[in-house]
Amino acid sequence: MKRLLVLEDENSIRSFVVINLRRAGFEPVEAATGAEALERIKEYPDIRVALLDVMLPDIDGFEVCRRIRSMNSKIGIIMLSAKSQEMDKITGLSSGADDYVTKPFSTAELTARIDALYRRLGADADEQDEDELRQGPFILNTRNRMLKKNEERVKLTQIEYSLMHLFMTNPGRALSREEILTQVWGREYDAEEKVVDVNIRRLRIKIEEDPTMPVYISTVWGFGYQWNA
């Protein structure tokens, strides 16, 4: 069962999304406020993807995203918003979201984004090639999806884990933004390469001693990034 959370305060929009997701084979759990969404996450521990509206009557979707991340780093999160400004997208991604869909959207687009995110989650869970990747001070356990630095756990989101796995399986190799986008988000993912930069910035904050002077994830100017550990 593909259970997912749908947080949307407008009843008509939420009902439309829920009906179409059920037709596509999902099991939606509905919430109309941020507080209700957080309760639903606790009530249904098998929720693997959350769709979060940004504009809500109590707390905004960005804050809901941050709180969900503090509770469950493995859940996939897609932000829904009528806003299309780049800063809103960056705010959503920086809050811990994996993807961002702007209203109005087609049900086909939304379902494709959800399916792509589920595939990434499933692929990560099924990794059997190596139980551990060890480089420098880092140990990435691919079975339980846990990263440790100097024996201390570093909590990662789904996207951050996928980035670390990509980097640690390609040490010393310069990876273009386009290749990172394809490998981590999928070939069908239609988005600007800016999403790569935002998530790399977020990952650096977690693993670098000084994110402004990164040692492990270096920038290859005009091209992409390189892992050095």
GROMACS .gro file of C-alpha atoms in nm:
model
  229
    1MET     CA    1   0.000   0.000   0.000
    2LYS     CA    2   0.138   0.340  -0.102
    3ARG     CA    3   0.010   0.557   0.181
    4LEU     CA    4   0.080   0.929   0.158
    5LEU     CA    5  -0.020   1.248   0.335
    6VAL     CA    6  -0.211   1.525   0.154
    7LEU     CA    7  -0.198   1.854   0.344
    8GLU     CA    8  -0.420   2.114   0.175
    9ASP     CA    9  -0.653   2.360   0.352
   10GLU     CA   10  -0.885   2.417   0.054
   11ASN     CA   11  -1.142   2.137   0.059
   12SER     CA   12  -1.213   2.145  -0.315
   13ILE     CA   13  -0.845   2.116  -0.410
   14ARG     CA   14  -0.775   1.850  -0.147
   15SER     CA   15  -1.075   1.641  -0.259
   16PHE     CA   16  -0.970   1.667  -0.624
   17VAL     CA   17  -0.614   1.557  -0.543
   18VAL     CA   18  -0.728   1.274  -0.315
   19ILE     CA   19  -0.975   1.133  -0.569
   20ASN     CA   20  -0.714   1.126  -0.844
   21LEU     CA   21  -0.447   0.976  -0.620
   22ARG     CA   22  -0.684   0.696  -0.520
   23ARG     CA   23  -0.750   0.628  -0.888
   24ALA     CA   24  -0.373   0.605  -0.939
   25GLY     CA   25  -0.344   0.340  -0.668
   26PHE     CA   26  -0.237   0.551  -0.368
   27GLU     CA   27  -0.393   0.559  -0.021
   28PRO     CA   28  -0.415   0.928   0.078
   29VAL     CA   29  -0.438   1.047   0.438
   30GLU     CA   30  -0.597   1.394   0.452
   31ALA     CA   31  -0.510   1.698   0.664
   32ALA     CA   32  -0.639   2.057   0.648
   33THR     CA   33  -0.396   2.223   0.890
   34GLY     CA   34  -0.032   2.194   0.979
   35ALA     CA   35  -0.112   2.067   1.328
   36GLU     CA   36  -0.343   1.802   1.186
   37ALA     CA   37  -0.074   1.692   0.939
   38LEU     CA   38   0.180   1.639   1.218
   39GLU     CA   39  -0.074   1.426   1.407
   40ARG     CA   40  -0.141   1.219   1.095
   41ILE     CA   41   0.233   1.152   1.056
   42LYS     CA   42   0.240   1.014   1.411
   43GLU     CA   43  -0.085   0.821   1.359
   44TYR     CA   44   0.028   0.655   1.034
   45PRO     CA   45   0.396   0.555   1.060
   46ASP     CA   46   0.378   0.387   0.717
   47ILE     CA   47   0.335   0.721   0.536
   48ARG     CA   48   0.633   0.742   0.302
   49VAL     CA   49   0.548   1.057   0.103
   50ALA     CA   50   0.391   1.386   0.216
   51LEU     CA   51   0.235   1.652  -0.009
   52LEU     CA   52   0.244   1.982   0.179
   53ASP     CA   53   0.064   2.301   0.080
   54VAL     CA   54   0.260   2.615   0.168
   55MET     CA   55  -0.021   2.856   0.261
   56LEU     CA   56  -0.205   2.720   0.566
   57PRO     CA   57  -0.433   2.872   0.832
   58ASP     CA   58  -0.210   2.788   1.129
   59ILE     CA   59   0.157   2.731   1.041
   60ASP     CA   60   0.304   2.748   0.693
   61GLY     CA   61   0.406   2.441   0.496
   62PHE     CA   62   0.776   2.520   0.529
   63GLU     CA   63   0.753   2.491   0.907
   64VAL     CA   64   0.549   2.171   0.875
   65CYS     CA   65   0.822   2.036   0.647
   66ARG     CA   66   1.093   2.120   0.902
   67ARG     CA   67   0.897   1.955   1.184
   68ILE     CA   68   0.832   1.641   0.981
   69ARG     CA   69   1.202   1.623   0.899
   70SER     CA   70   1.288   1.641   1.270
   71MET     CA   71   1.049   1.349   1.330
   72ASN     CA   72   1.131   1.137   1.024
   73SER     CA   73   1.431   1.201   0.801
   74LYS     CA   74   1.339   0.921   0.558
   75ILE     CA   75   0.997   1.040   0.445
   76GLY     CA   76   0.970   1.193   0.097
   77ILE     CA   77   0.828   1.547   0.087
   78ILE     CA   78   0.677   1.740  -0.205
   79MET     CA   79   0.575   2.105  -0.153
   80LEU     CA   80   0.260   2.239  -0.325
   81SER     CA   81   0.223   2.612  -0.377
   82ALA     CA   82   0.057   2.871  -0.599
   83LYS     CA   83   0.378   3.072  -0.579
   84SER     CA   84   0.630   3.032  -0.859
   85GLN     CA   85   0.909   3.260  -0.740
   86GLU     CA   86   1.251   3.099  -0.724
   87MET     CA   87   1.300   3.201  -0.359
   88ASP     CA   88   0.989   3.007  -0.258
   89LYS     CA   89   1.128   2.697  -0.424
   90ILE     CA   90   1.464   2.746  -0.253
   91THR     CA   91   1.292   2.797   0.083
   92GLY     CA   92   1.097   2.475   0.038
   93LEU     CA   93   1.403   2.274  -0.058
   94SER     CA   94   1.610   2.429   0.219
   95SER     CA   95   1.337   2.333   0.467
   96GLY     CA   96   1.394   1.969   0.377
   97ALA     CA   97   1.159   1.910   0.081
   98ASP     CA   98   1.260   1.671  -0.196
   99ASP     CA   99   1.051   1.829  -0.470
  100TYR     CA  100   0.832   2.132  -0.544
  101VAL     CA  101   0.518   2.147  -0.760
  102THR     CA  102   0.359   2.480  -0.851
  103LYS     CA  103  -0.018   2.526  -0.875
  104PRO     CA  104  -0.202   2.488  -1.101
  105PHE     CA  105  -0.064   2.142  -1.178
  106SER     CA  106  -0.205   1.850  -1.374
  107THR     CA  107  -0.283   1.526  -1.194
  108ALA     CA  108  -0.055   1.350  -1.443
  109GLU     CA  109   0.237   1.572  -1.343
  110LEU     CA  110   0.172   1.531  -0.972
  111THR     CA  111   0.135   1.153  -1.000
  112ALA     CA  112   0.456   1.132  -1.205
  113ARG     CA  113   0.646   1.330  -0.939
  114ILE     CA  114   0.509   1.107  -0.661
  115ASP     CA  115   0.591   0.789  -0.855
  116ALA     CA  116   0.945   0.914  -0.918
  117LEU     CA  117   0.992   0.987  -0.549
  118TYR     CA  118   0.856   0.644  -0.450
  119ARG     CA  119   1.096   0.478  -0.695
  120ARG     CA  120   1.387   0.661  -0.536
  121LEU     CA  121   1.275   0.554  -0.191
  122GLY     CA  122   1.231   0.195  -0.304
  123ALA     CA  123   1.564   0.185  -0.487
  124ASP     CA  124   1.742   0.312  -0.178
  125ALA     CA  125   1.575   0.051   0.042
  126ASP     CA  126   1.666  -0.231  -0.197
  127GLU     CA  127   2.035  -0.150  -0.230
  128GLN     CA  128   2.233  -0.470  -0.171
  129ASP     CA  129   2.561  -0.401  -0.351
  130GLU     CA  130   2.759  -0.304  -0.043
  131ASP     CA  131   2.647  -0.283   0.317
  132GLU     CA  132   2.898  -0.007   0.395
  133LEU     CA  133   3.095   0.254   0.211
  134ARG     CA  134   3.395   0.386   0.407
  135GLN     CA  135   3.586   0.696   0.301
  136GLY     CA  136   3.780   0.934   0.523
  137PRO     CA  137   3.581   0.998   0.842
  138PHE     CA  138   3.258   0.877   0.679
  139ILE     CA  139   3.074   0.544   0.692
  140LEU     CA  140   2.761   0.512   0.481
  141ASN     CA  141   2.554   0.203   0.561
  142THR     CA  142   2.344   0.126   0.253
  143ARG     CA  143   2.127  -0.129   0.430
  144ASN     CA  144   1.995   0.092   0.708
  145ARG     CA  145   2.066   0.417   0.519
  146MET     CA  146   2.274   0.564   0.798
  147LEU     CA  147   2.567   0.803   0.765
  148LYS     CA  148   2.829   0.840   1.035
  149LYS     CA  149   3.109   1.092   1.053
  150ASN     CA  150   3.379   1.015   1.307
  151GLU     CA  151   3.143   0.751   1.452
  152GLU     CA  152   2.868   1.010   1.508
  153ARG     CA  153   2.542   0.978   1.318
  154VAL     CA  154   2.447   1.245   1.064
  155LYS     CA  155   2.074   1.258   0.994
  156LEU     CA  156   1.998   1.274   0.622
  157THR     CA  157   1.690   1.328   0.410
  158GLN     CA  158   1.614   1.095   0.118
  159ILE     CA  159   1.781   1.329  -0.129
  160GLU     CA  160   2.084   1.388   0.094
  161TYR     CA  161   2.134   1.013   0.133
  162SER     CA  162   2.114   0.967  -0.245
  163LEU     CA  163   2.367   1.247  -0.295
  164MET     CA  164   2.607   1.092  -0.043
  165HIS     CA  165   2.570   0.752  -0.207
  166LEU     CA  166   2.639   0.902  -0.551
  167PHE     CA  167   2.946   1.089  -0.426
  168MET     CA  168   3.090   0.798  -0.228
  169THR     CA  169   3.054   0.561  -0.522
  170ASN     CA  170   3.233   0.814  -0.745
  171PRO     CA  171   3.525   0.942  -0.531
  172GLY     CA  172   3.748   1.199  -0.697
  173ARG     CA  173   3.528   1.221  -1.005
  174ALA     CA  174   3.384   1.553  -1.119
  175LEU     CA  175   3.008   1.514  -1.156
  176SER     CA  176   2.813   1.763  -1.364
  177ARG     CA  177   2.495   1.918  -1.227
  178GLU     CA  178   2.302   1.751  -1.509
  179GLU     CA  179   2.441   1.407  -1.418
  180ILE     CA  180   2.366   1.459  -1.048
  181LEU     CA  181   2.012   1.567  -1.131
  182THR     CA  182   1.961   1.258  -1.348
  183GLN     CA  183   2.117   1.012  -1.103
  184VAL     CA  184   1.949   1.143  -0.788
  185TRP     CA  185   1.615   1.280  -0.910
  186GLY     CA  186   1.566   1.058  -1.216
  187ARG     CA  187   1.565   1.107  -1.593
  188GLU     CA  188   1.197   1.200  -1.597
  189TYR     CA  189   1.246   1.480  -1.344
  190ASP     CA  190   1.186   1.816  -1.511
  191ALA     CA  191   1.344   2.090  -1.302
  192GLU     CA  192   1.620   2.349  -1.304
  193GLU     CA  193   1.970   2.243  -1.203
  194LYS     CA  194   1.939   2.500  -0.922
  195VAL     CA  195   1.778   2.224  -0.715
  196VAL     CA  196   2.117   2.048  -0.710
  197ASP     CA  197   2.293   2.356  -0.570
  198VAL     CA  198   2.033   2.402  -0.296
  199ASN     CA  199   2.061   2.043  -0.178
  200ILE     CA  200   2.440   2.041  -0.196
  201ARG     CA  201   2.442   2.354   0.021
  202ARG     CA  202   2.214   2.181   0.273
  203LEU     CA  203   2.431   1.867   0.276
  204ARG     CA  204   2.748   2.069   0.327
  205ILE     CA  205   2.598   2.225   0.640
  206LYS     CA  206   2.563   1.874   0.782
  207ILE     CA  207   2.897   1.721   0.691
  208GLU     CA  208   3.153   2.002   0.651
  209GLU     CA  209   3.341   2.163   0.938
  210ASP     CA  210   3.301   2.498   0.762
  211PRO     CA  211   3.034   2.490   0.488
  212THR     CA  212   3.169   2.816   0.343
  213MET     CA  213   3.506   2.644   0.285
  214PRO     CA  214   3.405   2.288   0.192
  215VAL     CA  215   3.665   2.013   0.201
  216TYR     CA  216   3.467   1.704   0.108
  217ILE     CA  217   3.225   1.839  -0.155
  218SER     CA  218   3.421   2.078  -0.372
  219THR     CA  219   3.274   2.294  -0.645
  220VAL     CA  220   3.397   2.241  -0.999
  221TRP     CA  221   3.323   2.588  -1.129
  222GLY     CA  222   3.095   2.604  -1.431
  223PHE     CA  223   3.044   2.228  -1.421
  224GLY     CA  224   2.935   2.064  -1.097
  225TYR     CA  225   3.082   1.901  -0.784
  226GLN     CA  226   3.349   1.655  -0.677
  227TRP     CA  227   3.376   1.428  -0.371
  228ASN     CA  228   3.711   1.431  -0.189
  229ALA     CA  229   3.743   1.211   0.117
   0.00000   0.00000   0.00000
